[in-house]
PDB file of C-alpha atoms in Angstrom:
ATOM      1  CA  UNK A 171     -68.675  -5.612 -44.993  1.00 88.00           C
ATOM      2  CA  UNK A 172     -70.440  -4.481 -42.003  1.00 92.00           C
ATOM      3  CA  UNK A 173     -68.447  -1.869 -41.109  1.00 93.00           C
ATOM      4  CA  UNK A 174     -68.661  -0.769 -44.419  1.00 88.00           C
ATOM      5  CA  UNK A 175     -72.399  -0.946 -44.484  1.00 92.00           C
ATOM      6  CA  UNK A 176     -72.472   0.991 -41.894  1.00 93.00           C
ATOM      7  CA  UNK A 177     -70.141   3.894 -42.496  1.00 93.00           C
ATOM      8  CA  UNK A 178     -71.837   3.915 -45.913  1.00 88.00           C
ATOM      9  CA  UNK A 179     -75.447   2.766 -46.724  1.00 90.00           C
ATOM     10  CA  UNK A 180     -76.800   3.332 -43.158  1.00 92.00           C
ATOM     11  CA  UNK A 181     -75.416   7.237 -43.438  1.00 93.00           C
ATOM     12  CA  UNK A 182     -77.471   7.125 -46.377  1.00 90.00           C
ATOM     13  CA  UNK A 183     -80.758   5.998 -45.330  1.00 92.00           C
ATOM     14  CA  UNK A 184     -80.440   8.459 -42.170  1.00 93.00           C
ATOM     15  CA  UNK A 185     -79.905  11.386 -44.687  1.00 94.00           C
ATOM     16  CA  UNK A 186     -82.497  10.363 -47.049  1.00 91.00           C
ATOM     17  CA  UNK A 187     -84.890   9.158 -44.598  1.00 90.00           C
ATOM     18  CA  UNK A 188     -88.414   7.377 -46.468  1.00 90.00           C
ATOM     19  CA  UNK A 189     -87.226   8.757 -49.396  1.00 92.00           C
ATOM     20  CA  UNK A 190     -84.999   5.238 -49.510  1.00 89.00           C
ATOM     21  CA  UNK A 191     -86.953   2.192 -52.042  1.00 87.00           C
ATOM     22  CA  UNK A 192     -88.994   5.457 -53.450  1.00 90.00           C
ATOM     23  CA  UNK A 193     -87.678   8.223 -54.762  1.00 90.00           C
ATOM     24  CA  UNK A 194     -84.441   6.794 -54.789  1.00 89.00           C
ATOM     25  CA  UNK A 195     -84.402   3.379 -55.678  1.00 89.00           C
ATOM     26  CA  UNK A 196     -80.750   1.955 -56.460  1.00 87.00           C
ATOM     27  CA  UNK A 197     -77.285   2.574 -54.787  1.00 85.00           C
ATOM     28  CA  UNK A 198     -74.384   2.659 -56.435  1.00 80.00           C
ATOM     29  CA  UNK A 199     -71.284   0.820 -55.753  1.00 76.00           C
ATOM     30  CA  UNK A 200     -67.682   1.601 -57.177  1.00 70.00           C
ATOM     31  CA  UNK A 201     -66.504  -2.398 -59.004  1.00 67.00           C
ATOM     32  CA  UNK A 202     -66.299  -4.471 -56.129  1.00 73.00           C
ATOM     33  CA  UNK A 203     -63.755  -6.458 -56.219  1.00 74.00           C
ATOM     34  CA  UNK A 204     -60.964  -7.923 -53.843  1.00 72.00           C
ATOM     35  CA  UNK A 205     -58.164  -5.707 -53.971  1.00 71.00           C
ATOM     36  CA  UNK A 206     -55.211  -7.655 -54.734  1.00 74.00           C
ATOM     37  CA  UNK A 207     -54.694  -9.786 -57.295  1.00 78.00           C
ATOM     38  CA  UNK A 208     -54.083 -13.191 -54.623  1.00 87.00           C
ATOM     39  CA  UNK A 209     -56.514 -12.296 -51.511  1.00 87.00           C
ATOM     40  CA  UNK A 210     -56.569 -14.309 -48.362  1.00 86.00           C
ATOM     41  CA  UNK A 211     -58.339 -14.191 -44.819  1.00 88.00           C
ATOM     42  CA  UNK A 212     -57.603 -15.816 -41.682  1.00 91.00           C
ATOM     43  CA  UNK A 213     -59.370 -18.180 -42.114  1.00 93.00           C
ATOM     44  CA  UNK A 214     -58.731 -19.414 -45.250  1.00 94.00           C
ATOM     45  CA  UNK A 215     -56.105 -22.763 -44.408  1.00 97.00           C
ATOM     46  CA  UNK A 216     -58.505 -24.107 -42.722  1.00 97.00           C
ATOM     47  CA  UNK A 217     -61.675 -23.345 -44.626  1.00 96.00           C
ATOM     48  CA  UNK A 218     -59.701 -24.340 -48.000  1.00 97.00           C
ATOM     49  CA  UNK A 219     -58.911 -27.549 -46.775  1.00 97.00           C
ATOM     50  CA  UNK A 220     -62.688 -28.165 -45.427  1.00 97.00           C
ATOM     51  CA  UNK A 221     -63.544 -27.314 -48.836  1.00 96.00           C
ATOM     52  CA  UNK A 222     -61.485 -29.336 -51.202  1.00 97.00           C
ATOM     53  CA  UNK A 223     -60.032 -31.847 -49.046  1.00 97.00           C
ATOM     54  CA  UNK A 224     -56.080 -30.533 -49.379  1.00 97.00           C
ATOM     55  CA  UNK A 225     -53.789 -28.190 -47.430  1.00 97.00           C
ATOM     56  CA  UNK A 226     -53.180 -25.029 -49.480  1.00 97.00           C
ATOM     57  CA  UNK A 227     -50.269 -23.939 -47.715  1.00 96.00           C
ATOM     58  CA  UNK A 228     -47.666 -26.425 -49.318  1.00 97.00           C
ATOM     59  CA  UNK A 229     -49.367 -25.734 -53.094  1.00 97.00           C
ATOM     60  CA  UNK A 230     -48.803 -21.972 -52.309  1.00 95.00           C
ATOM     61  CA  UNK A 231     -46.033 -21.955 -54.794  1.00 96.00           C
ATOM     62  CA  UNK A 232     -48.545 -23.448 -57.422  1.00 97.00           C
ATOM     63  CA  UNK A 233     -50.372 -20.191 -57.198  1.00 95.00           C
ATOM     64  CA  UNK A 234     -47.376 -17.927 -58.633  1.00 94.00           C
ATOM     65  CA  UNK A 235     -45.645 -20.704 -60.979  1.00 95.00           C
ATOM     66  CA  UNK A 236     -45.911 -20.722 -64.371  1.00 94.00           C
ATOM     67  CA  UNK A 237     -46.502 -24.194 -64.500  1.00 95.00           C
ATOM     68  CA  UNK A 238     -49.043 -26.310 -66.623  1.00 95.00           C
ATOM     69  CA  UNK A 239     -49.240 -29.709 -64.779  1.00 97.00           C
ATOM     70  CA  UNK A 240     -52.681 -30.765 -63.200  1.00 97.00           C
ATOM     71  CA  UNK A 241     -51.830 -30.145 -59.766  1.00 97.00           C
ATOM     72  CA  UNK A 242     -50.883 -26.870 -60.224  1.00 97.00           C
ATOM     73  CA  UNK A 243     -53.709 -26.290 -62.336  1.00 97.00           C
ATOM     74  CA  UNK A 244     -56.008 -27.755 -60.081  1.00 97.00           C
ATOM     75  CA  UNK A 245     -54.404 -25.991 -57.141  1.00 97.00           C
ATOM     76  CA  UNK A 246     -55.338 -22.495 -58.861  1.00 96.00           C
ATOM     77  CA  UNK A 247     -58.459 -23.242 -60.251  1.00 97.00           C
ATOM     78  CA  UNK A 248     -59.666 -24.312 -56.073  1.00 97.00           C
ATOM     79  CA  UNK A 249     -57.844 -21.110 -55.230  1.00 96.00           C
ATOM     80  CA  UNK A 250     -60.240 -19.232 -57.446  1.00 94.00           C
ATOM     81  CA  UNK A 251     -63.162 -20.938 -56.587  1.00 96.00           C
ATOM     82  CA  UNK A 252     -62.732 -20.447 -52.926  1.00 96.00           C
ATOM     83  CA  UNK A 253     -62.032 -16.497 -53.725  1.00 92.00           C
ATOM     84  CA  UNK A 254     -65.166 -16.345 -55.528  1.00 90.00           C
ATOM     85  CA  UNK A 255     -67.256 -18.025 -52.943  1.00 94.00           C
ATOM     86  CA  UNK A 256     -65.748 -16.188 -50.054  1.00 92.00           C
ATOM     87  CA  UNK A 257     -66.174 -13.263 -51.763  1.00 89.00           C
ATOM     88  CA  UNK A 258     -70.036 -14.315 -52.698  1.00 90.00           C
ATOM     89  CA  UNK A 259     -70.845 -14.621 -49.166  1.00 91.00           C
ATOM     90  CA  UNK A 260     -68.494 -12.110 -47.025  1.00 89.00           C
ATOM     91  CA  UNK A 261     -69.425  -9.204 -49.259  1.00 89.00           C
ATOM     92  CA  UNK A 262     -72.234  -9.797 -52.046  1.00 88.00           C
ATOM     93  CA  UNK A 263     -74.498 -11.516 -50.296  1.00 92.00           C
ATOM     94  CA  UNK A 264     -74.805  -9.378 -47.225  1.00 93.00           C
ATOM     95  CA  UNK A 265     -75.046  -6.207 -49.796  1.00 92.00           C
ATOM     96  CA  UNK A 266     -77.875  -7.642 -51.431  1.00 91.00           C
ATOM     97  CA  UNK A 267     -79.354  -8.455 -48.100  1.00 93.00           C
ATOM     98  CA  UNK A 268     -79.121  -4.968 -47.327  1.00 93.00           C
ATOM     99  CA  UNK A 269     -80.733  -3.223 -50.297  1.00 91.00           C
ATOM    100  CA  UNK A 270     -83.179  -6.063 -50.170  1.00 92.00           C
ATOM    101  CA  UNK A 271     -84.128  -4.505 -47.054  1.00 91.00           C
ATOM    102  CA  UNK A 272     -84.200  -1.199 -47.893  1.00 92.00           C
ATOM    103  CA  UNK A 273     -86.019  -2.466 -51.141  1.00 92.00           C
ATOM    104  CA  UNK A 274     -83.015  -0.788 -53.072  1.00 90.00           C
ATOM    105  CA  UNK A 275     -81.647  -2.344 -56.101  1.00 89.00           C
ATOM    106  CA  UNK A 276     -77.393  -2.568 -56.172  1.00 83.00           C
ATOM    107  CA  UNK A 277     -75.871  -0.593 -59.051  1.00 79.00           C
ATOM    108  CA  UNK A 278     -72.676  -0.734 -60.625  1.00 69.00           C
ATOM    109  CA  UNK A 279     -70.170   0.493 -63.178  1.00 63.00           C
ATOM    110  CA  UNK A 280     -68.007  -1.788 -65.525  1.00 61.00           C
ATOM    111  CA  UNK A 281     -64.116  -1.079 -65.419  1.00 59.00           C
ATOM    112  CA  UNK A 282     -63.174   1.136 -67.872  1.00 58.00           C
ATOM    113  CA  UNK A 283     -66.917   2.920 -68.374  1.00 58.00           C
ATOM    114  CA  UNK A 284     -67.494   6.642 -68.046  1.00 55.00           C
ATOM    115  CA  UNK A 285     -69.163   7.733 -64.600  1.00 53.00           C
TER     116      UNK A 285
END
């Protein structure tokens, strides 16, 4: 996020100098979203069991199975969870950070709507 930052929004506010939080007072953003459909960091063993007490690793199976028992149900709604948290605070959170800065507001498209 960072690096993205960087070779995005901060190449911004060099070309458009003060104009930034005045004349122009929203950046746009193309749907964030994680790219594939089952995302996973480093980190995540680790920080998933932290978080809900359970290894992940030997449920991985749970997360491609079409099965309807609560483990497996349980396993993929944590799974989901965790993605939406860690994607909260490794990418939303230090966007908004930055255009809170820059006293810019974060704009968006839905899927599917015309540019």
């Amino acid at each position: 996020t960072q690096l993205f930052l960087q070779r995005t929004h901060e190449r911004y506010t060099a070309a458009l100098g003060d104009r930034i939080g005045k004349q122009v007072r929203a950046i746009f953003t193309d749907e964030p979203k994680y790219t594939f459909g089952f995302p996973w960091t480093r980190d995540m063993f680790p920080a998933f069991r932290q978080q809900f007490g359970y290894d992940l690793a030997p449920r991985l199976w749970q997360l491609f199975a079409p099965t309807t028992d609560r483990e497996s149900m349980l396993t993929r709604l944590h799974y989901r969870q965790w993605c939406g948290e860690r994607f909260l605070s490794a990418w939303l959170e230090p966007v908004g950070q930055w255009c809170r800065r820059h006293r810019l507001r974060l704009a968006t498209l839905p899927s599917g709507a015309p540019p």
